[in-house]
Short mmCIF file of C-alpha atoms and ligand atoms in Angstrom, two decimals:
data_model
loop_
_atom_site.label_atom_id
_atom_site.label_comp_id
_atom_site.label_asym_id
_atom_site.label_seq_id
_atom_site.Cartn_x
_atom_site.Cartn_y
_atom_site.Cartn_z
CA MET A 85 125.48 89.47 70.53
CA THR A 86 122.14 89.10 72.47
CA SER A 87 121.29 86.29 73.57
CA SER A 88 117.17 85.63 73.83
CA LEU A 89 115.85 86.53 77.33
CA SER A 90 113.34 83.68 78.71
CA VAL A 91 111.29 83.55 81.75
CA ILE A 92 110.11 81.62 83.93
CA ILE A 93 107.65 82.60 86.88
CA LEU A 94 106.98 80.05 89.16
CA ALA A 95 103.54 80.36 89.92
CA ALA A 96 101.99 76.07 91.10
CA GLY A 97 101.95 77.32 95.17
CA LYS A 98 98.15 77.53 96.52
CA GLY A 99 99.03 79.99 99.10
CA THR A 100 97.28 77.52 102.35
CA ARG A 101 98.15 80.54 104.56
CA MET A 102 96.25 83.23 102.28
CA GLN A 103 92.96 81.23 104.14
CA SER A 104 91.33 82.39 100.37
CA ALA A 105 89.40 80.55 97.22
CA LYS A 106 91.63 82.57 95.31
CA PRO A 107 95.40 81.71 94.25
CA LYS A 108 97.72 83.62 96.23
CA VAL A 109 98.95 84.82 92.72
CA LEU A 110 95.82 86.93 92.24
CA GLN A 111 95.80 88.42 95.76
CA THR A 112 96.38 91.95 95.14
CA LEU A 113 99.14 94.67 96.14
CA ALA A 114 98.28 98.09 95.32
CA GLY A 115 95.05 96.88 93.79
CA LYS A 116 97.18 94.37 90.98
CA PRO A 117 97.30 90.79 91.03
CA LEU A 118 100.58 89.42 93.08
CA LEU A 119 101.27 88.41 89.65
CA GLY A 120 100.35 91.17 87.33
CA HIS A 121 103.02 93.62 89.16
CA VAL A 122 105.56 90.73 87.77
CA LEU A 123 103.95 90.65 84.37
CA ASP A 124 104.00 94.29 84.22
CA THR A 125 107.44 94.36 85.06
CA CYS A 126 108.20 91.47 82.73
CA GLN A 127 107.04 94.41 79.51
CA GLN A 128 109.23 96.94 80.70
CA LEU A 129 112.19 94.18 80.02
CA LYS A 130 112.66 92.41 76.43
CA VAL A 131 111.24 89.37 77.39
CA ASP A 132 111.55 87.12 74.16
CA GLU A 133 109.46 84.30 75.87
CA THR A 134 107.58 84.20 79.31
CA ILE A 135 107.14 81.07 80.96
CA VAL A 136 104.46 80.48 84.02
CA VAL A 137 104.24 77.74 85.88
CA TYR A 138 100.89 77.17 87.68
CA GLY A 139 99.56 74.73 90.03
CA PHE A 140 95.99 75.62 91.97
CA GLY A 141 93.14 77.29 90.67
CA GLY A 142 95.27 77.88 87.11
CA ASP A 143 92.14 77.87 85.29
CA GLN A 144 91.66 80.85 87.73
CA VAL A 145 94.62 82.85 87.22
CA GLN A 146 94.28 82.18 83.41
CA ALA A 147 90.78 83.40 83.55
CA THR A 148 92.23 86.44 84.53
CA ILE A 149 95.87 86.85 84.00
CA GLY A 150 95.53 85.39 80.00
CA HIS A 151 93.01 88.02 79.27
CA ASN A 152 95.12 91.14 80.55
CA TYR A 153 98.47 90.17 79.43
CA GLU A 154 97.40 89.88 75.80
CA HIS A 155 99.80 91.48 74.06
CA LEU A 156 102.36 89.93 76.32
CA PRO A 157 102.01 85.77 75.64
CA ILE A 158 102.66 83.87 78.18
CA ASN A 159 103.02 80.13 78.27
CA TRP A 160 101.26 78.37 80.35
CA VAL A 161 102.85 74.83 81.77
CA ALA A 162 101.07 73.10 84.15
CA GLN A 163 102.90 71.48 87.41
CA THR A 164 100.66 68.93 88.37
CA GLU A 165 102.51 67.91 92.23
CA GLN A 166 103.89 70.34 93.24
CA LEU A 167 107.12 68.46 94.44
CA GLY A 168 109.91 71.29 94.51
CA THR A 169 111.52 74.64 93.06
CA GLY A 170 113.55 72.51 90.97
CA HIS A 171 111.13 70.28 89.96
CA ALA A 172 109.09 73.43 88.54
CA VAL A 173 111.04 74.74 86.48
CA LYS A 174 111.53 71.53 85.51
CA VAL A 175 108.39 71.09 83.95
CA ALA A 176 109.16 74.37 81.86
CA LEU A 177 112.14 72.89 80.01
CA SER A 178 109.79 71.85 76.72
CA GLN A 179 109.36 74.81 76.60
CA LEU A 180 112.11 77.04 76.93
CA PRO A 181 114.58 77.41 74.28
CA LYS A 182 118.05 75.49 73.82
CA GLN A 183 120.12 79.21 73.76
CA GLY A 184 119.68 81.96 75.42
CA GLN A 185 118.89 83.09 78.56
CA SER A 186 116.20 83.13 81.45
CA LEU A 187 115.16 84.91 84.56
CA ILE A 188 113.50 82.73 87.47
CA LEU A 189 110.78 84.99 89.06
CA TYR A 190 107.50 84.32 91.27
CA GLY A 191 104.39 84.73 90.93
CA ASP A 192 104.11 85.62 94.95
CA VAL A 193 107.26 88.11 94.58
CA PRO A 194 105.38 90.85 93.38
CA LEU A 195 107.85 93.62 93.41
CA VAL A 196 111.40 92.76 92.00
CA SER A 197 111.76 95.52 89.56
CA SER A 198 112.82 95.70 86.00
CA GLN A 199 115.76 98.06 87.28
CA THR A 200 117.52 94.95 89.63
CA LEU A 201 116.53 92.16 86.65
CA ALA A 202 118.41 94.23 84.49
CA ALA A 203 121.43 94.32 86.69
CA LEU A 204 121.23 90.58 87.16
CA GLN A 205 120.85 89.91 83.43
CA SER A 206 124.50 92.21 83.02
CA ALA A 207 125.69 89.80 85.89
CA ASN A 208 125.07 86.97 84.73
CA ILE A 209 128.83 86.01 83.34
CA GLU A 210 129.71 82.58 82.95
CA GLY A 211 125.74 81.55 83.10
CA MET A 212 124.96 81.85 86.13
CA SER A 213 123.63 84.63 88.14
CA MET A 214 122.14 85.50 91.78
CA LEU A 215 120.08 87.74 93.95
CA THR A 216 121.46 87.83 97.79
CA LEU A 217 120.65 89.59 100.30
CA THR A 218 122.63 89.99 104.00
CA VAL A 219 119.56 90.61 106.42
CA SER A 220 118.98 90.42 109.76
CA ASN A 221 117.30 87.20 110.56
CA PRO A 222 117.40 84.60 107.72
CA PHE A 223 114.98 82.13 109.55
CA GLY A 224 113.48 79.84 107.06
CA LEU A 225 115.40 81.31 104.26
CA GLY A 226 118.29 79.37 101.51
CA ARG A 227 122.10 80.34 102.72
CA ILE A 228 124.60 81.60 100.35
CA LYS A 229 127.35 79.40 101.11
CA ARG A 230 130.95 81.15 100.28
CA ASN A 231 134.31 79.69 99.96
CA ALA A 232 137.70 80.97 101.91
CA ASN A 233 137.55 83.17 98.29
CA GLY A 234 134.42 84.38 99.34
CA ALA A 235 132.61 83.16 95.70
CA ILE A 236 129.60 81.30 96.22
CA GLU A 237 129.54 77.70 96.65
CA ALA A 238 126.05 76.13 96.97
CA ILE A 239 122.40 77.80 98.82
CA VAL A 240 121.38 74.82 101.86
CA GLU A 241 117.73 75.24 103.05
CA GLN A 242 117.34 76.27 105.99
CA LYS A 243 115.72 72.41 106.77
CA ASP A 244 119.06 71.08 105.75
CA ALA A 245 121.31 73.29 107.04
CA SER A 246 124.33 72.54 110.11
CA ASN A 247 124.20 74.94 113.25
CA ALA A 248 127.10 76.51 110.99
CA GLU A 249 125.64 77.04 108.41
CA GLN A 250 122.47 78.65 110.24
CA GLN A 251 125.05 81.33 110.99
CA ILE A 252 125.17 82.45 107.71
CA THR A 253 122.91 85.81 107.51
CA GLU A 254 123.08 86.19 102.95
CA ILE A 255 120.66 84.62 101.97
CA ASN A 256 119.07 83.42 99.01
CA SER A 257 116.25 85.65 97.04
CA GLY A 258 115.46 83.04 94.44
CA ILE A 259 115.87 85.20 92.13
CA TYR A 260 118.31 83.46 89.25
CA CYS A 261 119.75 84.27 85.96
CA VAL A 262 120.88 81.10 84.14
CA ASP A 263 121.97 80.46 81.19
CA ASN A 264 119.20 78.01 78.92
CA ALA A 265 121.80 75.39 78.37
CA LEU A 266 122.30 75.19 81.59
CA LEU A 267 119.05 74.43 82.59
CA HIS A 268 119.27 71.96 79.78
CA LYS A 269 122.17 70.02 81.54
CA TYR A 270 120.91 70.53 85.59
CA LEU A 271 117.81 69.71 86.04
CA PRO A 272 117.06 66.61 84.96
CA ASN A 273 119.75 66.09 87.62
CA LEU A 274 118.15 66.84 90.03
CA SER A 275 117.57 64.72 93.27
CA ASN A 276 115.10 65.31 96.10
CA ASP A 277 117.78 63.40 98.91
CA ASN A 278 116.92 66.44 100.86
CA ALA A 279 115.22 67.09 104.52
CA GLN A 280 112.09 68.38 102.31
CA GLN A 281 112.28 65.09 99.43
CA GLU A 282 111.77 68.06 97.30
CA TYR A 283 113.51 68.82 94.22
CA TYR A 284 115.73 71.73 95.10
CA LEU A 285 116.35 74.45 92.20
CA THR A 286 118.77 75.65 94.32
CA ASP A 287 120.72 72.27 93.49
CA ILE A 288 122.05 73.60 90.11
CA VAL A 289 123.97 76.25 91.94
CA LYS A 290 126.98 73.73 93.11
CA MET A 291 126.36 71.61 90.40
CA ALA A 292 127.69 74.80 88.26
CA VAL A 293 130.68 75.28 90.62
CA ALA A 294 131.46 71.50 90.00
CA ASP A 295 131.23 72.68 85.88
CA GLY A 296 133.90 75.81 86.85
CA ILE A 297 131.43 78.19 86.45
CA THR A 298 131.93 81.41 88.76
CA ILE A 299 128.07 82.65 89.96
CA ALA A 300 127.80 86.01 90.22
CA ALA A 301 125.36 87.77 93.06
CA ILE A 302 124.02 91.23 93.68
CA GLU A 303 121.72 93.01 95.65
CA PRO A 304 118.34 94.67 94.54
CA GLU A 305 118.33 98.01 95.77
CA HIS A 306 115.06 97.74 98.14
CA ALA A 307 115.29 94.49 100.27
CA PHE A 308 110.89 94.52 99.71
CA GLU A 309 111.86 93.86 96.30
CA ILE A 310 112.96 89.98 97.15
CA GLU A 311 110.70 89.38 99.69
CA GLY A 312 107.26 86.89 99.04
CA VAL A 313 104.04 87.26 100.17
CA ASN A 314 102.81 83.35 102.55
CA ASN A 315 100.00 85.21 104.47
CA ARG A 316 97.73 88.27 104.97
CA GLN A 317 100.08 89.78 107.02
CA GLN A 318 103.06 89.99 105.02
CA LEU A 319 100.74 90.84 102.00
CA ALA A 320 99.70 94.07 103.75
CA SER A 321 103.68 95.10 105.42
CA LEU A 322 104.72 94.96 101.61
CA GLU A 323 102.00 96.42 100.86
CA ARG A 324 103.16 99.47 103.23
CA SER A 325 106.61 98.76 101.81
CA TRP A 326 105.36 99.59 98.60
CA GLN A 327 103.11 102.60 98.99
CA SER A 328 106.20 104.59 100.81
CA LYS A 329 108.61 103.98 98.08
CA LEU A 330 105.90 105.67 95.15
CA VAL A 331 105.08 108.62 98.54
CA THR A 332 108.50 109.14 98.93
CA ASP A 333 109.72 108.92 94.84
CA LEU A 334 106.17 111.46 94.07
CA GLN A 335 107.69 113.66 97.57
CA VAL A 336 111.67 113.89 96.35
CA ALA A 337 108.79 115.35 92.59
CA GLY A 338 107.87 117.88 94.97
CA VAL A 339 104.81 116.68 96.02
CA GLN A 340 103.39 118.05 99.86
CA PHE A 341 101.51 114.67 101.15
CA ALA A 342 100.08 115.90 105.02
CA ASP A 343 100.80 112.64 106.00
CA PRO A 344 103.19 110.06 104.01
CA THR A 345 101.50 106.63 105.54
CA ARG A 346 97.51 108.08 105.27
CA VAL A 347 97.47 107.96 101.38
CA ASP A 348 97.29 104.91 98.76
CA ILE A 349 98.14 104.74 95.46
CA ARG A 350 97.14 101.94 93.71
CA GLY A 351 98.39 102.05 90.22
CA SER A 352 100.59 104.98 88.79
CA LEU A 353 100.40 108.74 89.63
CA SER A 354 102.21 111.39 87.77
CA THR A 355 102.12 115.00 89.10
CA GLY A 356 102.76 119.13 89.08
CA GLN A 357 104.84 121.33 90.95
CA ASP A 358 103.15 122.10 94.53
CA VAL A 359 100.98 119.77 94.60
CA PHE A 360 99.24 119.11 98.00
CA VAL A 361 97.56 115.52 99.16
CA ASP A 362 95.98 115.96 102.40
CA VAL A 363 95.05 112.55 105.07
CA ASN A 364 93.77 109.25 103.35
CA VAL A 365 93.27 110.31 99.67
CA VAL A 366 93.89 106.74 97.64
CA PHE A 367 95.05 107.27 93.83
CA GLU A 368 93.84 103.97 92.26
CA GLY A 369 94.90 103.17 88.16
CA ASP A 370 96.10 105.91 86.73
CA CYS A 371 95.77 109.06 86.76
CA THR A 372 97.65 112.61 86.44
CA LEU A 373 97.42 116.33 88.28
CA GLY A 374 98.93 119.42 87.32
CA ASP A 375 100.34 121.95 89.23
CA ASN A 376 99.14 123.17 92.43
CA VAL A 377 96.92 120.88 92.33
CA TYR A 378 94.76 121.05 96.34
CA ILE A 379 93.67 117.89 97.27
CA GLU A 380 91.36 117.73 100.59
CA ALA A 381 90.80 115.21 102.83
CA GLY A 382 88.98 111.23 101.85
CA CYS A 383 89.42 111.74 98.17
CA VAL A 384 89.19 109.07 95.56
CA ILE A 385 90.81 110.02 92.22
CA LYS A 386 90.74 107.17 89.59
CA ASN A 387 91.71 107.32 85.83
CA SER A 388 91.68 110.73 85.85
CA HIS A 389 92.91 113.68 84.91
CA ILE A 390 93.43 116.87 86.87
CA GLY A 391 94.73 119.99 85.60
CA ASN A 392 96.27 123.06 86.51
CA ALA A 393 95.17 125.10 90.38
CA CYS A 394 92.13 123.14 90.85
CA TYR A 395 91.40 122.80 94.17
CA ILE A 396 88.81 119.60 95.11
CA LYS A 397 87.13 119.36 98.42
CA PRO A 398 86.74 116.68 100.97
CA TYR A 399 84.93 113.54 99.93
CA CYS A 400 85.15 113.61 96.30
CA VAL A 401 85.19 110.66 94.17
CA ILE A 402 86.14 111.16 90.66
CA ASP A 403 86.15 108.44 88.32
CA SER A 404 88.05 108.38 84.75
CA SER A 405 86.73 112.11 84.15
CA THR A 406 89.01 114.68 82.80
CA VAL A 407 89.41 117.98 84.62
CA GLY A 408 90.57 121.32 83.33
CA ALA A 409 92.18 123.56 84.85
CA GLY A 410 91.38 126.03 87.82
CA VAL A 411 87.99 123.96 88.57
CA ASP A 412 86.49 123.62 92.49
CA ILE A 413 84.99 120.50 92.53
CA GLY A 414 83.12 119.66 95.91
CA PRO A 415 83.28 118.37 99.15
CA PHE A 416 81.05 115.29 98.30
CA ALA A 417 80.88 115.58 94.55
CA HIS A 418 80.63 112.23 92.86
CA LEU A 419 82.38 112.66 88.97
CA ARG A 420 81.41 109.43 87.29
CA PRO A 421 83.41 108.10 83.83
CA ASP A 422 83.31 110.53 80.67
CA THR A 423 83.16 113.72 82.91
CA VAL A 424 85.21 116.55 81.77
CA LEU A 425 84.97 119.23 83.06
CA ALA A 426 86.48 122.41 81.43
CA ASP A 427 88.10 124.85 82.60
CA ASN A 428 87.40 127.44 85.81
CA SER A 429 83.75 125.52 85.95
CA LYS A 430 82.58 124.46 89.35
CA VAL A 431 80.62 121.36 91.19
CA GLY A 432 79.90 121.80 94.32
CA ASN A 433 78.40 119.44 97.13
CA PHE A 434 75.97 116.31 96.59
CA VAL A 435 76.62 116.55 92.42
CA GLU A 436 76.44 113.67 90.34
CA ILE A 437 77.99 113.89 86.89
CA LYS A 438 78.10 110.56 84.61
CA LYS A 439 78.60 110.62 80.81
CA SER A 440 78.93 115.21 80.07
CA THR A 441 81.28 117.73 79.04
CA ILE A 442 80.43 120.97 81.48
CA GLY A 443 82.07 124.09 80.02
CA HIS A 444 83.89 126.95 80.40
CA GLY A 445 83.08 128.63 83.29
CA SER A 446 80.31 126.87 84.34
CA LYS A 447 78.67 126.09 87.57
CA ILE A 448 76.56 123.28 89.23
CA ASN A 449 76.98 124.16 93.11
CA HIS A 450 74.35 121.55 94.45
CA LEU A 451 72.45 119.12 95.05
CA SER A 452 72.59 118.07 91.37
CA TYR A 453 72.22 114.98 88.87
CA ILE A 454 73.31 115.92 85.27
CA GLY A 455 73.93 112.63 83.47
CA ASP A 456 74.22 112.39 79.21
CA ALA A 457 74.43 115.89 79.02
CA THR A 458 77.02 119.05 77.02
CA ILE A 459 76.94 122.17 78.85
CA GLY A 460 78.13 124.94 77.68
CA THR A 461 79.91 128.08 78.72
CA GLY A 462 78.94 130.13 81.20
CA VAL A 463 76.17 128.31 82.84
CA ASN A 464 74.64 128.12 85.52
CA VAL A 465 72.72 125.25 86.56
CA GLY A 466 70.82 125.93 90.05
CA ALA A 467 70.63 123.78 93.10
CA GLY A 468 68.33 120.28 92.30
CA THR A 469 68.57 120.33 89.20
CA ILE A 470 67.97 116.54 87.07
CA THR A 471 68.90 115.81 83.25
CA CYS A 472 65.97 113.03 83.20
CA ASN A 473 68.08 111.27 81.11
CA TYR A 474 66.96 107.25 81.46
CA ASP A 475 63.31 106.72 80.47
CA GLY A 476 63.74 102.99 81.97
CA VAL A 477 64.81 101.42 78.81
CA ASN A 478 66.88 104.39 76.94
CA LYS A 479 69.21 106.74 77.75
CA ALA A 480 68.22 110.32 76.17
CA GLN A 481 71.23 113.72 75.81
CA THR A 482 70.39 116.62 77.86
CA ILE A 483 72.02 120.38 75.34
CA ILE A 484 72.26 123.35 77.02
CA GLU A 485 73.94 125.70 75.29
CA ASP A 486 76.22 128.97 76.47
CA HIS A 487 75.28 131.27 79.56
CA VAL A 488 71.49 129.26 80.17
CA PHE A 489 70.31 130.29 83.60
CA ILE A 490 68.10 126.83 85.41
CA GLY A 491 66.22 127.89 88.07
CA SER A 492 66.72 125.55 91.19
CA ASN A 493 64.63 122.19 91.28
CA SER A 494 63.91 121.87 87.57
CA SER A 495 64.13 118.32 86.15
CA LEU A 496 65.38 118.87 82.31
CA VAL A 497 64.05 115.86 80.84
CA ALA A 498 65.94 114.42 77.73
CA PRO A 499 66.30 114.10 74.79
CA VAL A 500 66.70 118.24 75.49
CA LYS A 501 67.91 121.11 74.09
CA ILE A 502 68.70 124.61 76.31
CA GLY A 503 68.89 126.90 73.50
CA ASP A 504 71.93 130.03 73.95
CA THR A 505 71.03 132.63 76.33
CA ALA A 506 67.65 131.16 77.70
CA THR A 507 66.85 130.54 80.99
CA VAL A 508 64.11 127.46 82.96
CA ALA A 509 62.52 129.03 86.17
CA ALA A 510 62.44 127.44 88.74
CA GLY A 511 60.52 124.02 89.94
CA SER A 512 60.16 123.97 86.25
CA VAL A 513 60.00 120.37 84.44
CA ILE A 514 61.09 120.17 80.48
CA THR A 515 59.94 118.83 78.27
CA GLU A 516 60.22 120.53 74.87
CA ASP A 517 63.09 122.48 73.36
CA VAL A 518 63.14 125.44 74.88
CA GLY A 519 64.81 128.54 71.95
CA ALA A 520 67.36 130.60 72.65
CA HIS A 521 66.82 133.94 74.98
CA THR A 522 63.79 132.80 75.94
CA LEU A 523 62.45 131.81 79.63
CA ALA A 524 60.97 129.10 80.30
CA PHE A 525 58.10 127.75 82.58
CA GLY A 526 57.25 124.95 83.67
CA ARG A 527 55.20 123.70 86.67
CA ALA A 528 51.36 124.97 88.41
CA ARG A 529 51.01 128.37 88.67
CA GLN A 530 51.12 129.43 91.88
CA THR A 531 47.15 130.31 93.74
CA ILE A 532 46.18 131.82 96.72
CA LYS A 533 42.96 131.40 99.06
CA SER A 534 42.81 134.50 101.60
CA ASN A 535 41.52 134.55 104.94
CA TYR A 536 42.60 130.92 104.90
CA MET A 537 42.03 128.85 108.54
CA ARG A 538 44.56 125.54 109.53
CA PRO A 539 42.44 122.70 110.37
CA THR A 540 42.23 121.85 113.94
CA LYS A 541 42.92 119.28 117.02
CA ILE A 542 39.83 117.46 117.50
CA GLN A 543 39.48 116.90 120.78
CA LYS A 544 37.93 113.37 121.98
C1 LIG B 47 113.15 78.83 98.00
C2 LIG B 47 114.98 78.39 98.60
C3 LIG B 47 114.99 79.26 99.26
C4 LIG B 47 115.12 81.32 99.41
C5 LIG B 47 113.85 81.12 99.04
C6 LIG B 47 113.37 82.43 99.25
C7 LIG B 47 114.70 76.10 97.09
C8 LIG B 47 114.96 75.37 97.37
N1 LIG B 47 114.34 77.06 97.91
O1 LIG B 47 112.37 78.30 99.62
O2 LIG B 47 116.64 79.18 99.05
O3 LIG B 47 115.66 81.50 100.48
O4 LIG B 47 112.99 79.86 98.12
O5 LIG B 47 111.79 82.78 99.42
O6 LIG B 47 114.22 76.62 95.63
N2 LIG B 47 107.07 76.59 93.71
C9 LIG B 47 106.16 75.77 92.74
N3 LIG B 47 106.33 74.63 92.54
C10 LIG B 47 106.40 73.49 94.04
C11 LIG B 47 106.95 74.66 94.69
C12 LIG B 47 107.60 76.14 95.24
O7 LIG B 47 105.95 76.48 91.77
O8 LIG B 47 106.74 72.88 93.42
C13 LIG B 47 106.95 78.03 93.55
C14 LIG B 47 106.05 78.26 94.90
O9 LIG B 47 104.31 78.86 94.40
C15 LIG B 47 106.57 79.72 95.25
C16 LIG B 47 108.00 79.88 94.86
O10 LIG B 47 108.07 78.68 94.04
O11 LIG B 47 106.03 80.85 94.38
C17 LIG B 47 109.02 79.23 96.33
O12 LIG B 47 108.01 77.69 96.82
P1 LIG B 47 108.26 78.22 98.26
O13 LIG B 47 108.08 76.52 98.46
O14 LIG B 47 107.92 79.26 99.20
O15 LIG B 47 110.00 78.31 98.46
P2 LIG B 47 110.81 77.74 100.21
O16 LIG B 47 111.75 76.48 99.12
O17 LIG B 47 110.79 77.62 101.41
CA1 LIG B 48 108.60 80.28 100.44
#
């Protein structure tokens, strides 16, 4: 029998120590809100019901997250007063099915993996399983009390722990998988008779033990999976742990990083064989790199596909673009959204391209702006060429057919079309279509004044 799976995400904390106007769960790790990480993980599991318990800044959280996760229906439950983790789950009970089981997660513990959660769910045989970890410095965390047979008896919070209990190094992650029937049974009976006068969710452990339930415990694969974010230092340190994991996975897959500590991946990166990535490269969103791609220092690549054997020189920004095979880019090139570079094309330094398609083998080597253009194959665009695509109100298209040669420092005033194999003379301002196989001049003729004397300085 497969039972339904709910997730309860506690996200009501204010996050005072972040010193931010933003609710803590909207702070970003690897470019994504903390709560977004948790919700993405939920999407990888087969979750039937997602309940988010919110408090501080709930409107802001719902406006940001509710919108991004339309395909994962979220049941938002307000906890107006933060009376403890047990209270937080209790306010979710009205939305929680009577049957099935629930994963209890935290909006500020972003990196727990779907594999770990699946294992936790499988470990829940008798009604309750939990994620614990033995650590060198357990200070501040709930400790796992086990009996002589090693069975879990209770969780003691730091502030309630005796000296002996404080020596325990197995800590409570706070992440559990619990049968809904037990949550419905135990939560109404929690008391706040403890050092912090809070309703402790952890007290359900001793209630279950009293009912004769054996509580299963498993450990996460990585310690960072259960680490929470309370301040900027912890956020930065968790970011490093995450980056290190992503980079290690890519190294195992065969990517060469000049320095694995000087690259950031804010999203997903999939790679072919023999990819090289130099220092200070940032990947954002979903990126794919083909085989033998070589990326030099300081590039920012976002939501783009880079084909086999591309060579990207230093300091390029590539956004939402598709690059074919064997393309050379940069240094200092800017590919803006909807740029398509066909195989063997070349984009050189200080070239900006937007919403344009550049054909096979075509070259735009120096100091150009190409916007809203379709360029055919074998075209040479001279240095300083500008597509004048904007009249101050509307955008217009430039079409450059195959084998065209555009002389340097030309302005192509769109809408305009340059026909197959046409030539545009350097320095031209082209305002009308140019026919195939023609030569277009759009510049003043040069005049010569003979025996010209330069002005001389007036003596005072
Ligand atoms: C809790 C556990 C502790 C465990 C630790 C792991 C309890 C009583 N203790 O500690 O055993 O080692 O987590 O980090 O559960 N929250 C709400 N509403 C509330 C209170 C908390 O939504 O009323 C949320 C917070 O936003 C946070 C999470 O629950 O995301 C944990 O709260 P926090 O106060 O950090 O937990 P602790 O009590 O320190
Ligand atoms: Ca805490």
